[in-house]
C-alpha positions as semicolon CSV with decimal commas, in nm:
position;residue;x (nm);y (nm);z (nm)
1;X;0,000;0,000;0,000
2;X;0,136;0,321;-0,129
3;X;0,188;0,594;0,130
4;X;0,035;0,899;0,160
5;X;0,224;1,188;0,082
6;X;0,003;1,492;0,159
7;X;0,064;1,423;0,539
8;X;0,297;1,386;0,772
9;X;0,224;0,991;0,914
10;X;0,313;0,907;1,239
11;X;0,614;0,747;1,324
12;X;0,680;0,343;1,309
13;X;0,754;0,263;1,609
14;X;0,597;0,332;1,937
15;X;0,667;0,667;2,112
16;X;0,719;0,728;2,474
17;X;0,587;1,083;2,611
18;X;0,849;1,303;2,783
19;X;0,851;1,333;3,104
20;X;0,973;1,713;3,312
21;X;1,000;1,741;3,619
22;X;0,915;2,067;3,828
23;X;1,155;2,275;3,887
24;X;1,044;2,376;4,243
25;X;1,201;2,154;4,543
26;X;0,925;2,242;4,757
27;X;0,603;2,427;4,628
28;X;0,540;2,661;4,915
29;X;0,828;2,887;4,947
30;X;0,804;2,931;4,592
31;X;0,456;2,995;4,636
32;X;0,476;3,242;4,909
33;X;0,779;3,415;4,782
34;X;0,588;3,508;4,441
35;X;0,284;3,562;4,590
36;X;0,469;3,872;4,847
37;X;0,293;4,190;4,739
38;X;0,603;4,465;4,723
39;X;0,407;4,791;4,681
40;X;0,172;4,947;4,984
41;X;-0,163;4,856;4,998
42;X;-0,282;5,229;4,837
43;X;-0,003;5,160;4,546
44;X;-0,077;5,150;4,229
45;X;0,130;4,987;3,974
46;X;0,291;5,177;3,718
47;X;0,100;5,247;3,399
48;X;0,245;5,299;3,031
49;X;-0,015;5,487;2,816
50;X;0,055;5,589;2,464
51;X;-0,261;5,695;2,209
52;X;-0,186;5,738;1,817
53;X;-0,012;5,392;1,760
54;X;-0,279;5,286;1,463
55;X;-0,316;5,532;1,192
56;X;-0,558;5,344;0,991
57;X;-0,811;5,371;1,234
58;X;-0,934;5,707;1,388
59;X;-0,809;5,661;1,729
60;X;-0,595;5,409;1,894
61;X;-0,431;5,376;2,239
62;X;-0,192;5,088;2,444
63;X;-0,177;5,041;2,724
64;X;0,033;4,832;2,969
65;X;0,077;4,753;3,365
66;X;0,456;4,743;3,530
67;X;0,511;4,326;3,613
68;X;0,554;4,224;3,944
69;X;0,922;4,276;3,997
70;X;0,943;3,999;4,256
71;X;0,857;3,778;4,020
72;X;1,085;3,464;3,976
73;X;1,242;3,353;3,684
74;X;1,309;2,962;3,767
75;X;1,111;2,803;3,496
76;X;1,076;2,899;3,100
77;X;0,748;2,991;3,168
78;X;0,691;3,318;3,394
79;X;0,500;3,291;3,706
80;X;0,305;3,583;3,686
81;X;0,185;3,794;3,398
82;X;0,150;4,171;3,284
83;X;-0,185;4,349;3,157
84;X;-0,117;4,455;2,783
85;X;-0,398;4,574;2,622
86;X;-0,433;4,767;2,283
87;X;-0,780;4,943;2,184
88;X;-0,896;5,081;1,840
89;X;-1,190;5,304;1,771
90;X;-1,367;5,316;1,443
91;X;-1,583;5,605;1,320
92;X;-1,795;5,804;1,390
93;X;-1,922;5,658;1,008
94;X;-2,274;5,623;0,881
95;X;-2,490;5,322;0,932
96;X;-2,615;5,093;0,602
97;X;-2,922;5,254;0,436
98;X;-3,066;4,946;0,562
99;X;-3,055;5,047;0,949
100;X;-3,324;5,207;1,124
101;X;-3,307;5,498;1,176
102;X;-3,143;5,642;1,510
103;X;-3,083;5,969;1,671
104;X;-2,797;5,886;1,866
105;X;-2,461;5,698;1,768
106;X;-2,487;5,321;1,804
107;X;-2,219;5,198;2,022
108;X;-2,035;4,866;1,962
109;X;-1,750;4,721;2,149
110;X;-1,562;4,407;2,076
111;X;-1,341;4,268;2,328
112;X;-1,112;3,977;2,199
113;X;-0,806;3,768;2,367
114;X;-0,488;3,679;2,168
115;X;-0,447;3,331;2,100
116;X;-0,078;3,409;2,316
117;X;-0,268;3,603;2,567
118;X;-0,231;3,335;2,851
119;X;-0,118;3,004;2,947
120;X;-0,392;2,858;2,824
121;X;-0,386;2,926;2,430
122;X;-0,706;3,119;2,340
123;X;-0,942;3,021;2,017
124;X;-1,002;3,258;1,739
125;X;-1,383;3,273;1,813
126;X;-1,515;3,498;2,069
127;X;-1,585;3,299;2,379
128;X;-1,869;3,388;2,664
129;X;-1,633;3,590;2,874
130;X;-1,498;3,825;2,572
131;X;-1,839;3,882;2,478
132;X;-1,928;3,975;2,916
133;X;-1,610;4,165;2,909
134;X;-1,784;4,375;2,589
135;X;-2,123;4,445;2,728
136;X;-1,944;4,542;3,062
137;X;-1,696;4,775;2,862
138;X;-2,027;4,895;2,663
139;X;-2,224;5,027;2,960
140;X;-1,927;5,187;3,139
141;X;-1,880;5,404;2,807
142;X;-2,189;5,461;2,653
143;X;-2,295;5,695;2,910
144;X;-2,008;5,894;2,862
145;X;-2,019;5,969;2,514
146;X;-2,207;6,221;2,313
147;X;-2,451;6,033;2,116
148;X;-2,696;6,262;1,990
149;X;-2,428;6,473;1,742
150;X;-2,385;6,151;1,544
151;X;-2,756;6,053;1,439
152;X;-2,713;5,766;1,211
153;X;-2,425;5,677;1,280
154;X;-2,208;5,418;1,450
155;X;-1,912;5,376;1,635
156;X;-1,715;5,055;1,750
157;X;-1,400;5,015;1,989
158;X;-1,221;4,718;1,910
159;X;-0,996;4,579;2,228
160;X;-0,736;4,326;2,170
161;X;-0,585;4,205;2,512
162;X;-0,211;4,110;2,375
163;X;-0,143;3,968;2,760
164;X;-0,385;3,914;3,035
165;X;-0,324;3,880;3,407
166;X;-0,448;3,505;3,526
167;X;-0,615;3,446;3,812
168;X;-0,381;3,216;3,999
169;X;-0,024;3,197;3,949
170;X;0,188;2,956;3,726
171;X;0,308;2,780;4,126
172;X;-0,073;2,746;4,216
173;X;-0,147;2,528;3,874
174;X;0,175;2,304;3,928
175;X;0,129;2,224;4,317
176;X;-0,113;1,951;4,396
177;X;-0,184;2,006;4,779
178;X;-0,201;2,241;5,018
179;X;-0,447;2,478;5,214
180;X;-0,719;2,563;4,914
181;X;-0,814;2,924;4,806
182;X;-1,131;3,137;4,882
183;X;-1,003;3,390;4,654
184;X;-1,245;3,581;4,419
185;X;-1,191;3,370;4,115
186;X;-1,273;3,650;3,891
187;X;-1,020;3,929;3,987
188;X;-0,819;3,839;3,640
189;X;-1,083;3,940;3,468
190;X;-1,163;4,240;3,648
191;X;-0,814;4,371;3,630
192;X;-0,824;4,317;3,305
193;X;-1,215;4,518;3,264
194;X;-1,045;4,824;3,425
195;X;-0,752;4,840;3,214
196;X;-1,005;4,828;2,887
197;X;-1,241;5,111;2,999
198;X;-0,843;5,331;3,079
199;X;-0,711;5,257;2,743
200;X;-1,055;5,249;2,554
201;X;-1,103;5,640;2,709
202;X;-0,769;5,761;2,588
203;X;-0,859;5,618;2,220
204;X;-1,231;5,747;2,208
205;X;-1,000;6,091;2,316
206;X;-0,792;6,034;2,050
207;X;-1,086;5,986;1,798
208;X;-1,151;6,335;1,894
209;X;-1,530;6,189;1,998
210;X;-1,690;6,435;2,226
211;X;-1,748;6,309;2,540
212;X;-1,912;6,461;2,870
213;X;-1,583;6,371;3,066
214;X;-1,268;6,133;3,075
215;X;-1,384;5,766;3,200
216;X;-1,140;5,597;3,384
217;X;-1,132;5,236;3,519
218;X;-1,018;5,145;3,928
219;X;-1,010;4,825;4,120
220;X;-0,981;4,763;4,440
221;X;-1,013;4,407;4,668
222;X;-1,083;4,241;4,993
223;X;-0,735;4,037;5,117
224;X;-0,744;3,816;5,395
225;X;-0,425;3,659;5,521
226;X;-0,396;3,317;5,607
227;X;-0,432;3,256;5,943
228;X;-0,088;3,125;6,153
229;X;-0,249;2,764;6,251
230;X;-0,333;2,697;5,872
231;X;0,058;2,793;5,788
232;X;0,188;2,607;6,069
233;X;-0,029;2,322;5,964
234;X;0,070;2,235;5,643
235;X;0,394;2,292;5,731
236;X;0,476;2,588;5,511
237;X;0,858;2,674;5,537
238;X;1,016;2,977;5,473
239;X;0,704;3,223;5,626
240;X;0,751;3,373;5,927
241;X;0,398;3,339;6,123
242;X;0,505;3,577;6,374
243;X;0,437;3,893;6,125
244;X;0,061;3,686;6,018
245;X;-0,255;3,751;6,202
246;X;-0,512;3,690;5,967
247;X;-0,672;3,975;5,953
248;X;-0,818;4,123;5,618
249;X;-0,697;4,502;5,447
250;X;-0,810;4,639;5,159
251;X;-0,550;4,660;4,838
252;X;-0,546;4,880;4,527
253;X;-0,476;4,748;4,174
254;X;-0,424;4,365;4,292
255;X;-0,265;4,163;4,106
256;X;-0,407;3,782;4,124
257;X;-0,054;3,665;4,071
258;X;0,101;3,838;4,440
259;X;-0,240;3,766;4,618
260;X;-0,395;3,448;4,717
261;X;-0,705;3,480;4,987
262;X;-0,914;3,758;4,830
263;X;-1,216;3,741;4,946
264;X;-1,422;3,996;4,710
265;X;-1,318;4,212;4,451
266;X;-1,467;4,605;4,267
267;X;-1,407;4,715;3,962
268;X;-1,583;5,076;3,866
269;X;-1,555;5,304;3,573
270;X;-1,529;5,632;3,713
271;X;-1,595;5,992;3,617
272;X;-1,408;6,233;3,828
273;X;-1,530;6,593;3,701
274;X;-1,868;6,470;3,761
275;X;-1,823;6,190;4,048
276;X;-2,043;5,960;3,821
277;X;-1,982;5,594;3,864
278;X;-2,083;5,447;3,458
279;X;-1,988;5,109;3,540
280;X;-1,999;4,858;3,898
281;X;-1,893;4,518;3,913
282;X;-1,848;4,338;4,191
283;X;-1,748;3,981;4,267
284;X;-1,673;3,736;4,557
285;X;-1,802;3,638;4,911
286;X;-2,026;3,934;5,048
287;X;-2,061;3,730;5,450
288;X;-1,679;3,869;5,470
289;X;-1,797;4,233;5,424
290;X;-1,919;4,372;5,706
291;X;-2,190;4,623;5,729
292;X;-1,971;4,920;5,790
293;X;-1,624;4,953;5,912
294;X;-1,291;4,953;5,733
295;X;-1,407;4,635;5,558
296;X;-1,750;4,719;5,446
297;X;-1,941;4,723;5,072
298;X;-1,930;5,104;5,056
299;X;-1,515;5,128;5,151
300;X;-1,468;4,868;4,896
301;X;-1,609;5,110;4,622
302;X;-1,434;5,438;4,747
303;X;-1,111;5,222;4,727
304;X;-1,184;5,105;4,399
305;X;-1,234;5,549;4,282
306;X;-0,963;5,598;4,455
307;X;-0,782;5,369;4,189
308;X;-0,979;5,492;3,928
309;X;-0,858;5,889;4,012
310;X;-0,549;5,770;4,027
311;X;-0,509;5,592;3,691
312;X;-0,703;5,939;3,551
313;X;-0,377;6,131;3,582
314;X;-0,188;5,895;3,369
315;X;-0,484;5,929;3,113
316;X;-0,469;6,290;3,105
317;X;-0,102;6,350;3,058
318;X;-0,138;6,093;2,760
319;X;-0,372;6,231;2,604
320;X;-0,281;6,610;2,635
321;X;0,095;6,471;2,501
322;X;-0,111;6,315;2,217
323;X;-0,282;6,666;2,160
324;X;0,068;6,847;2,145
325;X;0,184;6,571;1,901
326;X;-0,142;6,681;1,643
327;X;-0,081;7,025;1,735
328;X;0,254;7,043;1,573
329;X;0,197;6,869;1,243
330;X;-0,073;7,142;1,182
């Protein structure tokens, strides 16, 4: 029987699968140790903002988070990721003579995650949480924008998240015991929600759209430290229990990749000249709220504007740089 030449057949004999081994000697300093949050709990990581990079379309922006730098390079893969996000706008342009006829723009956003985007390699199709993270995106910008000077007319924001934070770390997928999480589950994605409505603001700006104020998105989350008889119990080495009470704090910007025990998480789109909130999200175990207090619903949301004001200074200075830029090729 003649073989067939248009693919590549497998090979004669029988095949043995490779086996690695991991490159951690014991899981839990490793974990610990990449899991150490470095900046204060009112930090914000640092935030690259550029507008302009796609000339084809009307306005562009990227937009990219500072990696944890305790971060630890013992494996080809990294441990932890960065947020990279790029966003395009196109139009204002008319709608087919077909549409109905509207007096305001019609707003359409399309979220989408590289197929390199995380660990996990992503499909080409739009899955249910791209198409969440749209609608979300959606409402936290449609209030914002000017829709009755574009009757007829349409407008879509295209994001494409180049890397996205996970929500666990590359140590928690490759240890297989150990105390389990109560985190949020979700706080990937939400990091990832408030960088889009940042970077999707400075590229409506750059559109030169007209827009009642400057959205900008903040999150903010619930940590609770393990307790000292948990570490002590599964024998975690390296952590010094005197320093851990178990309490819970509230952190700005978290990154899922330095945290482990969040127990809720808030993501807002915020608009500062008018103290608006367009956009509210929030996600985890509400019984570890309490009613008021340090720890309560409403502190959680004036932490997360606080992140959202703060990321609104790195918008503006990007965007009046951008106007500077147009200024001069006049």
């Amino acid at each position: 029987m003649a073989s067939d030449r248009r693919r590549i057949n497998e090979p004669a004999g029988g095949t043995i699968a490779p086996v690695y081994f991991s490159s951690f000697r014991n899981p839990y300093p490793a974990l610990v140790h990449s899991l150490a949050r470095s900046r204060k709990p009112t930090e914000l990581r640092k935030i690259f903002l550029r507008t302009g990079l796609t000339p084809s379309a009307s306005g562009s922006a990227y937009l990219e988070l500072e990696p944890p730098p305790n971060a630890r390079k013992v494996t080809l893969v990294p441990t932890s990721s960065a947020l990279k996000i790029i966003c395009t706008v196109h139009g204002p342009k008319p709608l087919p003579r077909s549409a109905t006829f509207t007096p305001h723009v019609l707003l359409s956003t399309y979220v989408k995650f590289a197929p390199f985007a995380a660990r996990q390699r992503r499909g080409y199709v739009r899955n249910a949480t791209e198409r969440d993270l749209a609608v979300h995106l959606e409402t936290a910008l449609r209030g914002v924008i000017i829709g009755s000077r574009w009757p007829k007319s349409g407008v879509e924001i295209v994001i494409t998240v180049l890397e996205g934070e996970e929500d666990y770390s590359l140590t928690d997928e490759i240890r297989h015991e150990g105390y389990e999480h109560i985190g949020a589950g979700a706080t990937g994605m939400m990091s990832i929600l408030s960088g889009c409505i940042t970077v999707a603001s400075a590229a409506i700006a750059d559109a030169g759209i007209d827009c009642v104020d400057q959205v900008t998105g903040g999150i903010a989350a619930v940590l609770q430290q393990p307790s000292r008889a948990d570490l002590i119990e599964h024998n975690d080495i390296g952590v010094n229990v005197e320093k851990i009470d178990g309490g819970m704090s509230v952190v700005l910007d978290p990154n899922p990749s330095e945290h482990e025990n969040l127990i809720a998480t808030c993501v807002v789109g915020y608009l500062e000249s008018r103290d608006e909130i367009t956009e509210l999200w929030l996600s985890g175990r509400s019984p570890g709220l309490s009613a008021a207090g340090p720890h309560s619903l409403d502190h959680l949301i004036d932490s997360a504007i606080q992140a959202a004001s703060a990321a609104r200074r790195v918008l503006v200075e990007a965007v009046r740089e951008c106007s500077e830029q147009k200024r001069k090729k006049e």
